[in-house]
Coordinates of C-alpha atoms in Angstrom, one line a residue:
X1 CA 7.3 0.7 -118.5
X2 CA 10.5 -1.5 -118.2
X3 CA 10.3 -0.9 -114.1
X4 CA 6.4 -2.3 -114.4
X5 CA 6.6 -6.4 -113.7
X6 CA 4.4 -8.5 -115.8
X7 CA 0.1 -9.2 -114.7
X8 CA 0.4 -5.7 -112.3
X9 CA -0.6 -2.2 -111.9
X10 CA 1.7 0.8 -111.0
X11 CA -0.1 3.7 -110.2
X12 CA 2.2 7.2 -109.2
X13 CA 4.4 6.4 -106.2
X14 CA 4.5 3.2 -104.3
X15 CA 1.0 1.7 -105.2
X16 CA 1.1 -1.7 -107.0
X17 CA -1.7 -4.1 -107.4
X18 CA -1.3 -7.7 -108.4
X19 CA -3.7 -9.8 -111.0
X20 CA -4.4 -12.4 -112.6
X21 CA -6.9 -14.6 -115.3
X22 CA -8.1 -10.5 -115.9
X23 CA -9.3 -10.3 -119.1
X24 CA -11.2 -6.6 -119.2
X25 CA -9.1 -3.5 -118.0
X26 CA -10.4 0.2 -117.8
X27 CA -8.4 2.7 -116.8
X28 CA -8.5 5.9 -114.2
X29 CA -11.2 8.6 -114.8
X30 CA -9.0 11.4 -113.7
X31 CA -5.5 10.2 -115.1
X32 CA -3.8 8.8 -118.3
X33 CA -3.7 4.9 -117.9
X34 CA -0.9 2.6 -119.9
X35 CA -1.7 -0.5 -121.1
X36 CA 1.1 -2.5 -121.9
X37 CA -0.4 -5.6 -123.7
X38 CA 1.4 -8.6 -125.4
X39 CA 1.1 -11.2 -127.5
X40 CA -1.9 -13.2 -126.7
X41 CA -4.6 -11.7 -127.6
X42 CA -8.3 -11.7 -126.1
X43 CA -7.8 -8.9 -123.7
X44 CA -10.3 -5.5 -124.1
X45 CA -8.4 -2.3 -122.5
X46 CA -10.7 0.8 -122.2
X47 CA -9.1 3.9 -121.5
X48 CA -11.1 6.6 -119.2
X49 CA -10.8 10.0 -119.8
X50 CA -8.1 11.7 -121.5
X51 CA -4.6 10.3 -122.3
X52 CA -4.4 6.9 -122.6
X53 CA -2.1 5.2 -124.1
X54 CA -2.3 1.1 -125.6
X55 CA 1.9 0.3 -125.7
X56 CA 2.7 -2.7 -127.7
X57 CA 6.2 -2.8 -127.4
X58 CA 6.7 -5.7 -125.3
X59 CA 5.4 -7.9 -128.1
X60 CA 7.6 -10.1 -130.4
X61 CA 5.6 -10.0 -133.9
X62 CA 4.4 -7.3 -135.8
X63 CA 0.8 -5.8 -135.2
X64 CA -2.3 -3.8 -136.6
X65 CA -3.0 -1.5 -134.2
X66 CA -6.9 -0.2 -136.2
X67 CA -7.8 2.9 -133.8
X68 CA -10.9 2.7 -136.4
X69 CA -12.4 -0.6 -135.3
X70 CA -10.8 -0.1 -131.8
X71 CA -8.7 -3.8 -132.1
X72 CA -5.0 -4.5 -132.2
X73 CA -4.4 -7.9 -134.0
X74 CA -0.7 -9.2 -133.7
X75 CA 1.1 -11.6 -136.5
X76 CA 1.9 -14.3 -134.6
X77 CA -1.8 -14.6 -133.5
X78 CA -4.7 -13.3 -131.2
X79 CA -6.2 -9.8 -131.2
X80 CA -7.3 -7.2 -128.6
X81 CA -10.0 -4.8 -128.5
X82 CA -9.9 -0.9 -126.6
X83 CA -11.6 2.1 -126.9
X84 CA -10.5 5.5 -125.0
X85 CA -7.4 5.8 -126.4
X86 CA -5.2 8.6 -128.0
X87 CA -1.8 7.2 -127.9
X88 CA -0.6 4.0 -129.8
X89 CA 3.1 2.3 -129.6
X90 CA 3.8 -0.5 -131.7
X91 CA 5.5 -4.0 -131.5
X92 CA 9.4 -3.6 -131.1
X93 CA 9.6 -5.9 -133.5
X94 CA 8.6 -3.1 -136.4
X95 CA 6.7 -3.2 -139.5
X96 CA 3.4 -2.1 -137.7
X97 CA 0.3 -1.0 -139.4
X98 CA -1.4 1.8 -137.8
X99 CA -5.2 2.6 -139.1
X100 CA -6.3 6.1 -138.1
X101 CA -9.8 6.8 -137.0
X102 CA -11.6 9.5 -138.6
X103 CA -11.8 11.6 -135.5
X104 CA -8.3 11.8 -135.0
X105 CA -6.1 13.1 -132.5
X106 CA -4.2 10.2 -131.6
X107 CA -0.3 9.5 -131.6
X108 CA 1.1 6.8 -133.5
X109 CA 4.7 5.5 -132.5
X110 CA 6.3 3.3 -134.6
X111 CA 9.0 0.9 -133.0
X112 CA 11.8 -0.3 -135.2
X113 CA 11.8 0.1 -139.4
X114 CA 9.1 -0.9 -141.6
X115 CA 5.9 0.8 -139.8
X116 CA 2.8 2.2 -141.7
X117 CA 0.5 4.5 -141.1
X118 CA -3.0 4.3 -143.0
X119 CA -4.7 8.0 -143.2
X120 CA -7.4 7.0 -145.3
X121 CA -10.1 7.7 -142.6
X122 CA -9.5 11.1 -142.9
X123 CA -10.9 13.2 -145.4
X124 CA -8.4 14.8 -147.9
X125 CA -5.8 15.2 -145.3
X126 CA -2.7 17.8 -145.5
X127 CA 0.2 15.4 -144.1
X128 CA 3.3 16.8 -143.4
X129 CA 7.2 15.2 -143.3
X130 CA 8.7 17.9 -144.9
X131 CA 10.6 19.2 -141.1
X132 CA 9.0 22.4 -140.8
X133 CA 4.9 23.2 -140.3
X134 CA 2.6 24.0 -143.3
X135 CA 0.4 26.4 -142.3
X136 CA -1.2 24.8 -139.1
X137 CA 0.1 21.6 -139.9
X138 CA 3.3 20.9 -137.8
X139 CA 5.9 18.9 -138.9
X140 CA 5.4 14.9 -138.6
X141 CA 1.2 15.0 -138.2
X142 CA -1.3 14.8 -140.4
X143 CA -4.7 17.0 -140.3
X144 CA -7.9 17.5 -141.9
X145 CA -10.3 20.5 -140.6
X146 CA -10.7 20.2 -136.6
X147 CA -8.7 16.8 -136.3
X148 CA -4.6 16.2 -135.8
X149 CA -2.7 13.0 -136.1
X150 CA 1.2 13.0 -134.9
X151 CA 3.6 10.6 -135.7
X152 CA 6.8 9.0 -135.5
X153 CA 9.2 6.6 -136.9
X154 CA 6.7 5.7 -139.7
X155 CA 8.0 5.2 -143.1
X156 CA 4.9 4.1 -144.8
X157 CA 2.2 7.3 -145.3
X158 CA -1.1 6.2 -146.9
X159 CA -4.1 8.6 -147.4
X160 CA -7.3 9.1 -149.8
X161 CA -7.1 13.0 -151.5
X162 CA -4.2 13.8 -149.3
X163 CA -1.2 16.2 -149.9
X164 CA 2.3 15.1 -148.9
X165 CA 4.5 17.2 -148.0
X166 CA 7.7 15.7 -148.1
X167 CA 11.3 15.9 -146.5
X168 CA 14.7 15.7 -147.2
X169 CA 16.0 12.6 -145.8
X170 CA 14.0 10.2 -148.0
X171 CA 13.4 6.3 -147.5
X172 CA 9.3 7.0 -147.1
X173 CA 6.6 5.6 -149.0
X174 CA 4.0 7.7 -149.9
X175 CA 0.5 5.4 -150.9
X176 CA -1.8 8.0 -152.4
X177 CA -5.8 5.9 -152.3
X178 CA -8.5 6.9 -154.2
X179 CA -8.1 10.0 -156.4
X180 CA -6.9 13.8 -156.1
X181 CA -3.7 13.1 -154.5
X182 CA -0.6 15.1 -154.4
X183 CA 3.1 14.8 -153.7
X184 CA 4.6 18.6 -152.6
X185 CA 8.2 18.9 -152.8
X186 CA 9.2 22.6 -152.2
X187 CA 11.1 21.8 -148.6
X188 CA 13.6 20.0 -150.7
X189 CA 16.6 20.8 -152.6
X190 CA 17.6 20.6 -156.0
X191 CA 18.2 19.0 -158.3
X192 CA 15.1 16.3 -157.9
X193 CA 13.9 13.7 -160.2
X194 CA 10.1 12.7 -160.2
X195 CA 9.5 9.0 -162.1
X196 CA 5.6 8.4 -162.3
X197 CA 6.8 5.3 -164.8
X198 CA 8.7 3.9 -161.8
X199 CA 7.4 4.9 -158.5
X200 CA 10.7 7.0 -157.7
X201 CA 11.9 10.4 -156.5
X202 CA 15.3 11.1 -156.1
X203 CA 16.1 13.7 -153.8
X204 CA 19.9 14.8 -152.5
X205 CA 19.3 12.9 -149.1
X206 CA 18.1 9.5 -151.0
X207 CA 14.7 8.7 -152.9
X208 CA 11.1 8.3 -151.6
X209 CA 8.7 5.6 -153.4
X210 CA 5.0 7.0 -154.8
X211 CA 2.2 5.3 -156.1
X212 CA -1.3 6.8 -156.5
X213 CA 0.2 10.1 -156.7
X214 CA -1.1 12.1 -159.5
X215 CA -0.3 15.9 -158.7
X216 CA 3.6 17.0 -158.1
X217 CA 5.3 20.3 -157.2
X218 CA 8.4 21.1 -157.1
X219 CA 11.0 22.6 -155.0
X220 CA 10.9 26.4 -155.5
X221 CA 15.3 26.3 -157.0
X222 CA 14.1 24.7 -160.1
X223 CA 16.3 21.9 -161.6
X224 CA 13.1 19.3 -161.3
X225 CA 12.8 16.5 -163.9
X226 CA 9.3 14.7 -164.5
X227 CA 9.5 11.6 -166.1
X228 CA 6.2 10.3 -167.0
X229 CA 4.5 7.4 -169.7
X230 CA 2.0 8.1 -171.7
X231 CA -0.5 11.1 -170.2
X232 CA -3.0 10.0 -167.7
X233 CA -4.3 13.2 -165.8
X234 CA -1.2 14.3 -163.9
X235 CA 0.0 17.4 -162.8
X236 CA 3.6 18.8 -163.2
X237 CA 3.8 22.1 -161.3
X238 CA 7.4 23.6 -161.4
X239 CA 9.4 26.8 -159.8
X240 CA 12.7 28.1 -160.8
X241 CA 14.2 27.3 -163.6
X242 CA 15.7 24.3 -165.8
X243 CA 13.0 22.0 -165.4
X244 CA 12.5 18.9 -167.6
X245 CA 9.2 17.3 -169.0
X246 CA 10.2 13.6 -170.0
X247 CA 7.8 11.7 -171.5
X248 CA 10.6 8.9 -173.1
X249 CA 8.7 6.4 -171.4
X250 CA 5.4 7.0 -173.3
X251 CA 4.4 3.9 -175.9
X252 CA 2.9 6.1 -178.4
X253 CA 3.7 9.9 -179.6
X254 CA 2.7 13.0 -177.3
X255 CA 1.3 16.4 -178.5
X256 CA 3.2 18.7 -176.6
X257 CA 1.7 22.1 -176.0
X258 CA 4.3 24.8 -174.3
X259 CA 1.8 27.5 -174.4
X260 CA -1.2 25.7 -173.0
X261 CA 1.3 23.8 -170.4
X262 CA -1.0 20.7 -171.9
X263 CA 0.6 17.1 -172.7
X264 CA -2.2 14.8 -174.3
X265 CA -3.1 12.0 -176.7
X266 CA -6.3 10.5 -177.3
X267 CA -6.4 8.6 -174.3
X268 CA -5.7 11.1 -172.0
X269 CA -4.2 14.5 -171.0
X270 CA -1.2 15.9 -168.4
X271 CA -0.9 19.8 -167.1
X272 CA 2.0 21.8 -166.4
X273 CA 3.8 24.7 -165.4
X274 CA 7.0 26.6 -165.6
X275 CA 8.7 23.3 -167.6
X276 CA 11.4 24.6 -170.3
X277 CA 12.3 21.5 -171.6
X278 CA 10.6 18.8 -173.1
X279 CA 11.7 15.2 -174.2
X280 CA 9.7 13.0 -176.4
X281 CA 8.3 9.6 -176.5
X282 CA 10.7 6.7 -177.2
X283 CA 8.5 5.4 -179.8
X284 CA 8.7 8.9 -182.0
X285 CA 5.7 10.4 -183.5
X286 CA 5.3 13.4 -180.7
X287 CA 4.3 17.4 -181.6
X288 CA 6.1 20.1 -180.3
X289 CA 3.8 23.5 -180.4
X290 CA 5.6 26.3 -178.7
X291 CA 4.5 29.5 -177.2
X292 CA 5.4 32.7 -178.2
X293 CA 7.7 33.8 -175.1
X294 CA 10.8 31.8 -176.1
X295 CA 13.7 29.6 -173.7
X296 CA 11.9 26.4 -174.6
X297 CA 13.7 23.1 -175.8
X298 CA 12.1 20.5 -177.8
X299 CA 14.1 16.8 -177.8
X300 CA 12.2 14.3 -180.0
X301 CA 13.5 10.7 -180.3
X302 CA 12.7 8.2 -182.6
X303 CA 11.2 9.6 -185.6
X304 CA 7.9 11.0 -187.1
X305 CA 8.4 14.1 -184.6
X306 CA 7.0 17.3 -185.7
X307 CA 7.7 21.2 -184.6
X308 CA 4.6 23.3 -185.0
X309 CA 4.7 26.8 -185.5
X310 CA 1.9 27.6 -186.7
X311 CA 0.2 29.7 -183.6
X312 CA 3.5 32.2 -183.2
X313 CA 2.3 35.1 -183.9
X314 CA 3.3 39.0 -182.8
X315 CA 6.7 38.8 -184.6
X316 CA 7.7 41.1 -187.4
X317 CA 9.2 37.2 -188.6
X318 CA 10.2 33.8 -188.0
X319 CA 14.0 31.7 -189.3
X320 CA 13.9 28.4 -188.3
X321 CA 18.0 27.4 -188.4
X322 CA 18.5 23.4 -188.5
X323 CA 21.6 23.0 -187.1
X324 CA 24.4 25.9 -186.1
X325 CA 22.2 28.7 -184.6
X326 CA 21.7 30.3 -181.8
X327 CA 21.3 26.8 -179.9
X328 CA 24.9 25.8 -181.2
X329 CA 25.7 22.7 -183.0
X330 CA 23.8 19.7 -183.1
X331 CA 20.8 21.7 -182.1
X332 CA 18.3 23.6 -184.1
X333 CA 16.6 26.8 -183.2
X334 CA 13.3 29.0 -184.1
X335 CA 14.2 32.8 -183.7
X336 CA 12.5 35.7 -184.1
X337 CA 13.9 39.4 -183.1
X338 CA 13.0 38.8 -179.7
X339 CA 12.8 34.8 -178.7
X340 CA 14.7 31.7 -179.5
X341 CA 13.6 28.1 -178.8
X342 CA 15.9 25.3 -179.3
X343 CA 15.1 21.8 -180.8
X344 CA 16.8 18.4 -181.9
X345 CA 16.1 15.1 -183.6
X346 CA 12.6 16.6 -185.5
X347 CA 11.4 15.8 -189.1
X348 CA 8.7 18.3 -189.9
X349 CA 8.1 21.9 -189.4
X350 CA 5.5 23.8 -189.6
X351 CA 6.0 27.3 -190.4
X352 CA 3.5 30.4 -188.7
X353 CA 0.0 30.6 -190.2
X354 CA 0.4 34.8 -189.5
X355 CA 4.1 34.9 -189.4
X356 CA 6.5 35.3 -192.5
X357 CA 9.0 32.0 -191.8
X358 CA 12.5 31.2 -193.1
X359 CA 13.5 27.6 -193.4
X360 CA 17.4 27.1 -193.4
X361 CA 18.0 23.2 -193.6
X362 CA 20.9 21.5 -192.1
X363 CA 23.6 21.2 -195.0
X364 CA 24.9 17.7 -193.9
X365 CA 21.1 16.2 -194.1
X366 CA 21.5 14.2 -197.3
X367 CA 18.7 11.9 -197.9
X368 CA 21.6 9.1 -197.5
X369 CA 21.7 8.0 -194.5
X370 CA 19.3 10.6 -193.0
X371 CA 15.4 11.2 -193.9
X372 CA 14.5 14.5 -195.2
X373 CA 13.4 16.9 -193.5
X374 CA 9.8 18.5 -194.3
X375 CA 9.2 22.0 -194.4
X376 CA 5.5 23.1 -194.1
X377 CA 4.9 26.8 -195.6
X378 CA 1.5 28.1 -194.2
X379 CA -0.7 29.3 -197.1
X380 CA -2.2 32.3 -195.0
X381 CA 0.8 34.0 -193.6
X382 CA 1.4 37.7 -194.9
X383 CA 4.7 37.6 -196.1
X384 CA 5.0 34.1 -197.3
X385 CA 7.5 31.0 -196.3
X386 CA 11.2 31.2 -197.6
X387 CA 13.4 28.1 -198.2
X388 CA 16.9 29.0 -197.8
X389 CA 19.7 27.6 -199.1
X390 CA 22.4 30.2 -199.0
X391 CA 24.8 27.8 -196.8
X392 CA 24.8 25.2 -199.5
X393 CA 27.2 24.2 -201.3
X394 CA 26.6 23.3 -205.2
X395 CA 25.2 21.5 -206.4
X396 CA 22.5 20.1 -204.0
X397 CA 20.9 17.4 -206.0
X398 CA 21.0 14.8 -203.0
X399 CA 18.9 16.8 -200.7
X400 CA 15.4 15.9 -200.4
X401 CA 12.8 18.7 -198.8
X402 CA 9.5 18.8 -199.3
X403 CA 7.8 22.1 -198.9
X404 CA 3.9 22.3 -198.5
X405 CA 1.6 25.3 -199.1
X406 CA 1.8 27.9 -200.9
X407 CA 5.1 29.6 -200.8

C-alpha cells in the first residue's frame, strides 16, 4: 500500500488510474480490492466479491471500524460507510474498536496498542488466545457454529456468553457482556491467581484484566488461587492440586461446604471443584462443613468462625486436636483412622451427629487474652462426645469451654 500514491488505483502490474472529487468506490467482481481510506470521512467503499479488504492505516486518529452497521467513524471526525468486506486494518495510530458482524468471517488487524475487538454479535462464542487451537477454534479467532473471526494485535476481547481461552503472555482485557461467560485458563502455567474482587489474574508472563467473567478454570498443574467477595453465582473449577478458595474479601460470613463444592449466604451462592483450601471472610462469622475424604484446610479470620462436623460419617471415630496434631503447630486438625483435615483461627466445633468425637482443646487458650473455644457434642451420635483434657496441666480453673448436647 506504501507504493500506491494518494486519489489513485493500482490494479496488478502497470495499470494506474487517476481520480478525483470520487466519493462512491466498488471494487472488482473477480479480484480482492483495497481500499485504503483516511481521515475525512463521507466516502462509501463496496467491496465485490470475495476478499476485500477496508485498510485504515494511513489515518492519524483512532477509529470504529463497525462491520455490523457497515461504517468506520474516525476520532478526529467524519465517517465512512462499505459493505463487501472481510478484511479490516485499523488506524496506525492504535486504540481501534472493531465491532464484529454476526455473520462473521472477517479479519480484524489492529495497528499499534490499545485495539478492541467487540464479539458481542456473535452468539456465545468460543474465543481463543491461549496459542494453540481448541478444538476447531485456531489460535487468535473467535467462532460460534458455521462463523470464524481471526485476529491480531487486539488487546481488548469483548463477547456476550463467550468462553476465553486465554494465553500466557498476559496484558489482555477480557469484557465478558451479558451473562454465562467464562474465563479458561488451562494453557497456562502455574502458579495463577484469579481476583474477581479486583478484576485481576496473575499469570507467570504478567496479568490479564476481567470483568463480567463469572465462570473460571484453571490450569490443569494446580497451584490456582480464587479470591472472590461475597458469593454471587460464580464458578471455581480447579485441576491438580494446592488450590485456594479465598473469600477474605467477602463483607459478611460464608458457609463453606467442601463436600457439596458450595460457597453461599443468603444473598447468593458460588460452585467449585477440586479446591483444598479455604480462607474465610475478613469480617469473621464463616462455616466450615467438611467432607468425609480428608486433605482439606479451613483458615477463618476474624471471629465467630465455626467448624461443622456434624455430616462425617463412615468413621469407626472422630478427635478433633486444637493445636499440635497432625497439622503441626499453630494449626488444628480433625482425624479419623483414615483422614485428616487441618484448620486455624475457629471458635466453635461441632462434633458428628453419627460419629463418636473427641475434643482435645489447645492448653495455651486461657479465656485471658483469648475467647473460649466451644465445643458442640451432638446428642444422637452412638458413642457419645468426649472432652479431653489429658494434656492439661492442673489445675485448669482459667479455661472456659462450653460443651453442648448431651455428652
Amino acid at each position: 500500500s506504501d507504493s500506491v500514491a494518494n486519489d489513485t488505483v493500482q490494479a496488478a502490474g502497470p495499470v494506474t488510474d487517476s481520480f478525483s472529487d470520487i466519493t462512491d468506490f466498488n471494487g472488482s467482481s473477480t479480484s480482492p480490492t483495497t481500499f485504503l481510506a483516511g481521515n475525512v470521512g463521507g466516502f462509501s467503499f463496496a467491496g465485490q466479491g470475495t476478499g476485500s479488504t477496508l485498510d485504515l492505516s494511513a489515518a492519524t486518529s483512532a477509529a470504529t471500524i463497525d462491520d455490523h452497521l457497515g461504517t468506520a467513524s474516525m476520532s478526529s471526525g467524519g465517517t465512512d460507510d462499505f459493505s463487501g468486506m472481510s478484511k479490516f486494518v485499523g488506524s496506525s495510530s492504535g486504540e481501534n474498536t472493531f465491532v464484529a458482524g454476526s455473520s462473521g468471517n472477517a479479519t480484524f488487524i489492529g495497528e499499534n496498542a490499545g485495539n478492541i475487538l467487540d464479539l458481542t454479535a456473535l452468539t456465545t462464542p468460543t474465543v481463543n488466545v491461549s496459542g494453540t487451537p481448541v478444538g476447531s477454534t485456531a489460535n487468535d479467532t473467535a467462532t460460534a457454529g458455521p462463523v470464524t473471526d481471526a485476529f491480531s494485535d487486539i488487546s481488548t476481547l469483548k463477547g456476550s456468553g463467550a468462553i476465553f481461552y486465554a494465553g500466557t503472555t498476559g496484558g489482555l482485557t477480557f469484557d465478558g457482556q451479558g451473562t454465562g461467560n467464562k474465563l479458561n485458563l488451562s494453557a497456562l502455567t502455574s502458579p495463577v491467581a484469579v481476583d474477581t474482587a479486583t478484576g485481576n489474574v496473575s499469570i507467570q508472563g504478567g496479568s490479564d484484566t476481567i470483568s463480567g467473567i463469572t465462570s473460571f478454570v484453571g490450569p490443569s498443574g494446580g497451584n490456582t488461587t480464587f479470591t472472590t467477595g461475597t458469593p454471587d453465582g460464580f464458578s471455581f473449577i480447579a485441576s491438580g492440586s494446592g488450590n485456594v478458595l479465598d473469600f477474605t474479601p467477602a463483607t459478611s460470613g460464608v458457609s463453606i461446604n467442601a463436600s457439596a463444592g458450595t460457597a453461599s449466604t443468603p444473598s447468593g451462592t458460588d460452585t467449585f471443584s477440586d479446591i483444598s483450601h479455604f480462607t474465610g471472610s475478613s469480617a469473621g462469622g464463616t462455616t466450615f462443613t467438611p467432607g468425609n475424604t480428608g486433605g482439606f484446610f479451613f483458615g477463618g479470620q476474624g471471629t465467630g468462625n465455626r467448624l461443622d462436623l456434624s455430616t462425617m460419617s463412615g468413621f469407626p471415630s472422630l478427635t478433633v486436636v486444637m493445636t499440635g496434631g497432625s497439622c503441626g503447630s499453630g494449626s488444628g486438625a480433625v482425624t479419623s483412622p483414615s483422614t485428616a483435615d487441618c484448620f486455624a483461627d475457629i471458635g466453635t466445633v461441632d462434633g458428628s451427629s453419627t460419629v463418636p468425637t473427641t475434643f482435645q482443646p489447645d492448653p495455651t487458650l486461657t479465656s485471658t487474652p483469648n475467647p473460649p473455644v466451644e465445643f458442640v457434642g451432638e446428642d444422637a451420635n452412638s458413642g457419645g462426645s468426649v472432652l479431653d483434657l489429658s494434656n492439661f496441666a492442673s489445675p485448669v480453673s482459667d479455661l472456659k469451654l462450653s460443651l453442648a448436647g448431651n455428652s
